[in-house]
Coordinates of N, CA and C in Angstrom, one line a residue:
X243 N -3.1 -34.8 -75.2 CA -3.0 -34.7 -73.7 C -3.2 -33.2 -73.3
X244 N -2.5 -32.3 -74.1 CA -2.6 -30.9 -73.8 C -4.0 -30.4 -73.9
X245 N -4.6 -30.8 -75.0 CA -6.0 -30.4 -75.3 C -6.9 -30.9 -74.2
X246 N -6.7 -32.1 -73.8 CA -7.6 -32.7 -72.7 C -7.4 -31.9 -71.4
X247 N -6.1 -31.5 -71.1 CA -5.9 -30.7 -69.9 C -6.6 -29.3 -70.0
X248 N -6.6 -28.7 -71.2 CA -7.3 -27.4 -71.4 C -8.8 -27.7 -71.1
X249 N -9.3 -28.7 -71.6 CA -10.8 -29.0 -71.4 C -11.1 -29.2 -69.9
X250 N -10.3 -30.0 -69.2 CA -10.5 -30.2 -67.8 C -10.5 -28.9 -67.0
X251 N -9.5 -28.1 -67.2 CA -9.4 -26.8 -66.5 C -10.6 -25.9 -66.9
X252 N -10.9 -25.9 -68.2 CA -12.0 -25.1 -68.7 C -13.4 -25.5 -68.1
X253 N -13.6 -26.8 -68.0 CA -14.8 -27.3 -67.4 C -14.9 -26.9 -66.0
X254 N -13.9 -26.9 -65.2 CA -13.9 -26.5 -63.8 C -14.2 -25.0 -63.8
X255 N -13.5 -24.2 -64.6 CA -13.8 -22.7 -64.6 C -15.2 -22.4 -65.0
X256 N -15.8 -23.2 -66.0 CA -17.1 -22.9 -66.4 C -18.1 -23.2 -65.3
X257 N -17.9 -24.1 -64.5 CA -18.8 -24.4 -63.3 C -18.6 -23.3 -62.3
X258 N -17.4 -22.8 -62.1 CA -17.2 -21.7 -61.1 C -17.8 -20.4 -61.6
X259 N -17.7 -20.1 -62.9 CA -18.1 -18.8 -63.4 C -18.9 -19.1 -64.7
X260 N -20.2 -19.5 -64.5 CA -21.0 -19.9 -65.7 C -21.2 -18.8 -66.7
X261 N -21.1 -17.5 -66.4 CA -21.3 -16.4 -67.4 C -20.1 -16.0 -68.2
X262 N -19.0 -16.6 -67.9 CA -17.7 -16.2 -68.6 C -17.2 -17.4 -69.4
X263 N -16.4 -17.1 -70.5 CA -15.8 -18.1 -71.3 C -14.5 -18.5 -70.5
X264 N -14.3 -19.8 -70.2 CA -13.1 -20.2 -69.4 C -11.8 -20.1 -70.3
X265 N -10.7 -19.9 -69.6 CA -9.4 -19.9 -70.3 C -8.3 -20.5 -69.4
X266 N -7.3 -21.0 -70.1 CA -6.1 -21.6 -69.4 C -4.9 -20.9 -69.9
X267 N -4.1 -20.3 -69.0 CA -2.9 -19.6 -69.4 C -3.1 -18.6 -70.5
X268 N -4.3 -18.0 -70.5 CA -4.7 -16.9 -71.5 C -5.3 -17.5 -72.8
X269 N -5.4 -18.8 -72.9 CA -5.9 -19.4 -74.1 C -7.3 -20.1 -73.8
X270 N -8.2 -20.0 -74.7 CA -9.5 -20.6 -74.6 C -9.7 -21.7 -75.7
X271 N -9.9 -22.9 -75.3 CA -10.2 -23.9 -76.4 C -11.7 -23.9 -76.8
X272 N -12.0 -23.9 -78.0 CA -13.4 -23.9 -78.5 C -13.5 -24.9 -79.6
X273 N -14.7 -25.5 -79.7 CA -15.0 -26.4 -80.8 C -15.9 -25.6 -81.8
X274 N -15.5 -25.8 -83.1 CA -16.2 -25.0 -84.2 C -17.5 -25.8 -84.5
X275 N -18.6 -25.0 -84.5 CA -19.9 -25.6 -84.6 C -20.5 -25.4 -86.0
X276 N -19.9 -24.5 -86.8 CA -20.5 -24.3 -88.2 C -19.4 -24.3 -89.2
X277 N -19.8 -24.4 -90.5 CA -18.8 -24.4 -91.5 C -18.5 -23.1 -92.2
X278 N -18.8 -22.0 -91.5 CA -18.6 -20.6 -92.1 C -17.2 -20.3 -92.4
X279 N -16.2 -21.0 -91.8 CA -14.8 -20.7 -92.1 C -14.2 -21.8 -92.9
X280 N -15.0 -22.7 -93.5 CA -14.4 -23.8 -94.3 C -13.8 -23.2 -95.6
X281 N -12.7 -23.6 -96.1 CA -12.0 -24.8 -95.7 C -10.9 -24.6 -94.7
X282 N -10.6 -23.4 -94.3 CA -9.5 -23.1 -93.3 C -9.8 -23.7 -92.0
X283 N -11.0 -23.6 -91.5 CA -11.4 -24.2 -90.2 C -12.7 -25.0 -90.5
X284 N -12.8 -26.3 -90.2 CA -13.9 -27.1 -90.4 C -14.8 -27.3 -89.2
X285 N -16.0 -27.7 -89.4 CA -16.9 -28.0 -88.3 C -16.3 -29.2 -87.5
X286 N -16.3 -29.0 -86.2 CA -15.7 -30.0 -85.3 C -14.3 -29.8 -85.0
X287 N -13.6 -28.9 -85.7 CA -12.2 -28.6 -85.3 C -12.1 -27.9 -84.0
X288 N -11.0 -28.0 -83.3 CA -10.8 -27.4 -82.0 C -9.8 -26.2 -82.3
X289 N -10.2 -25.0 -81.9 CA -9.3 -23.8 -82.0 C -9.0 -23.3 -80.6
X290 N -7.8 -22.7 -80.5 CA -7.4 -22.0 -79.3 C -7.4 -20.5 -79.6
X291 N -8.1 -19.7 -78.8 CA -8.2 -18.3 -78.9 C -7.5 -17.6 -77.8
X292 N -6.9 -16.5 -78.0 CA -6.2 -15.7 -77.0 C -6.8 -14.3 -77.0
X293 N -7.1 -13.8 -75.9 CA -7.7 -12.4 -75.7 C -6.7 -11.4 -76.2
X294 N -7.3 -10.3 -76.8 CA -6.4 -9.2 -77.2 C -6.7 -8.7 -78.6
X295 N -6.5 -7.5 -78.9 CA -6.8 -7.0 -80.2 C -5.6 -6.1 -80.7
X296 N -4.5 -6.2 -80.1 CA -3.3 -5.4 -80.6 C -2.7 -5.9 -81.8
X297 N -2.6 -5.1 -82.8 CA -1.9 -5.5 -84.1 C -2.8 -6.3 -85.0
X298 N -4.1 -6.3 -84.9 CA -4.9 -7.0 -85.8 C -4.9 -6.3 -87.2
X299 N -4.9 -7.2 -88.2 CA -4.9 -6.6 -89.6 C -5.9 -7.4 -90.4
X300 N -6.2 -6.8 -91.6 CA -7.1 -7.5 -92.5 C -6.5 -8.8 -92.9
X301 N -7.4 -9.9 -92.9 CA -6.9 -11.2 -93.2 C -6.8 -12.1 -91.9
X302 N -6.7 -11.4 -90.7 CA -6.5 -12.2 -89.5 C -7.9 -12.9 -89.1
X303 N -7.8 -14.0 -88.5 CA -9.0 -14.7 -88.0 C -9.2 -14.3 -86.6
X304 N -10.4 -13.9 -86.2 CA -10.7 -13.4 -84.9 C -12.0 -14.1 -84.4
X305 N -12.1 -14.2 -83.1 CA -13.3 -14.7 -82.4 C -13.9 -13.6 -81.6
X306 N -15.2 -13.3 -81.7 CA -15.8 -12.2 -81.0 C -17.2 -12.7 -80.5
X307 N -17.6 -12.0 -79.4 CA -18.9 -12.4 -78.8 C -20.0 -11.4 -79.3
X308 N -21.1 -12.0 -79.7 CA -22.3 -11.2 -80.1 C -23.5 -11.8 -79.4
X309 N -24.1 -11.1 -78.4 CA -25.1 -11.7 -77.6 C -24.4 -12.8 -76.7
X310 N -25.0 -14.0 -76.8 CA -24.3 -15.1 -76.1 C -23.5 -16.0 -77.0
X311 N -23.4 -15.7 -78.2 CA -22.7 -16.5 -79.2 C -21.3 -16.0 -79.4
X312 N -20.4 -17.0 -79.7 CA -19.0 -16.7 -80.1 C -18.9 -16.9 -81.6
X313 N -18.4 -16.0 -82.3 CA -18.3 -16.1 -83.8 C -16.8 -16.0 -84.1
X314 N -16.4 -16.9 -85.0 CA -15.0 -16.9 -85.5 C -15.1 -16.6 -87.0
X315 N -14.5 -15.5 -87.4 CA -14.5 -15.1 -88.8 C -13.2 -14.4 -89.2
X316 N -13.0 -14.1 -90.4 CA -11.8 -13.4 -90.9 C -12.1 -11.9 -91.0
X317 N -11.1 -11.0 -90.6 CA -11.3 -9.6 -90.8 C -11.2 -9.3 -92.2
X318 N -12.2 -8.6 -92.8 CA -12.2 -8.2 -94.2 C -11.8 -6.7 -94.3
X319 N -12.2 -5.9 -93.3 CA -11.9 -4.5 -93.4 C -11.8 -3.9 -92.0
X320 N -10.9 -2.9 -91.8 CA -10.8 -2.2 -90.5 C -11.1 -0.7 -90.8
X321 N -12.0 -0.1 -90.0 CA -12.2 1.3 -90.1 C -12.0 2.0 -88.8
X322 N -11.4 3.2 -88.8 CA -11.1 3.9 -87.6 C -11.8 5.3 -87.7
X323 N -12.3 5.7 -86.6 CA -13.0 7.1 -86.5 C -13.5 7.3 -85.1
X324 N -13.5 8.6 -84.7 CA -14.0 8.9 -83.3 C -13.4 8.1 -82.2
X325 N -12.1 7.9 -82.3 CA -11.3 7.2 -81.3 C -11.8 5.8 -81.1
X326 N -12.4 5.2 -82.2 CA -12.9 3.8 -82.1 C -12.4 3.1 -83.4
X327 N -12.2 1.8 -83.2 CA -11.9 0.9 -84.3 C -13.0 -0.1 -84.6
X328 N -13.4 -0.2 -85.8 CA -14.5 -1.2 -86.2 C -13.9 -2.2 -87.1
X329 N -14.3 -3.4 -86.9 CA -13.8 -4.6 -87.7 C -15.0 -5.1 -88.5
X330 N -14.9 -5.2 -89.8 CA -15.9 -5.9 -90.6 C -15.3 -7.3 -90.9
X331 N -16.1 -8.3 -90.5 CA -15.7 -9.7 -90.6 C -16.6 -10.5 -91.5
X332 N -16.1 -11.6 -92.0 CA -16.9 -12.5 -92.8 C -16.3 -13.9 -92.8
X333 N -17.1 -14.9 -92.8 CA -16.7 -16.3 -92.8 C -16.1 -16.6 -94.2
X334 N -15.1 -17.4 -94.3 CA -14.5 -17.7 -95.6 C -15.5 -18.3 -96.6
X335 N -16.4 -19.2 -96.1 CA -17.4 -19.8 -97.0 C -18.6 -18.9 -97.3
X336 N -18.7 -17.8 -96.7 CA -19.8 -16.9 -96.8 C -19.6 -15.8 -97.9
X337 N -18.8 -16.1 -98.9 CA -18.5 -15.1 -99.9 C -19.6 -15.1 -101.0

């Protein structure tokens, strides 16, 4: 019931702001479309993501936007330099 509520609110927000990923109470429900994170997350699974990058560490699973696609992968390495932080990610099944 909770997931259905998230989807109803998300569908409404998507119609109101088609260029943005909808969220409810700071969380965004997404359906996994590929097997790149298998076996931890399988194709067809529903995940909830929350915006923010404070306290991320190697091994955490993150979702990020590249172009118009959302990618969910695990952080493999974190590098810092020039007041910027870079995350190297990889899907669990892409080893």
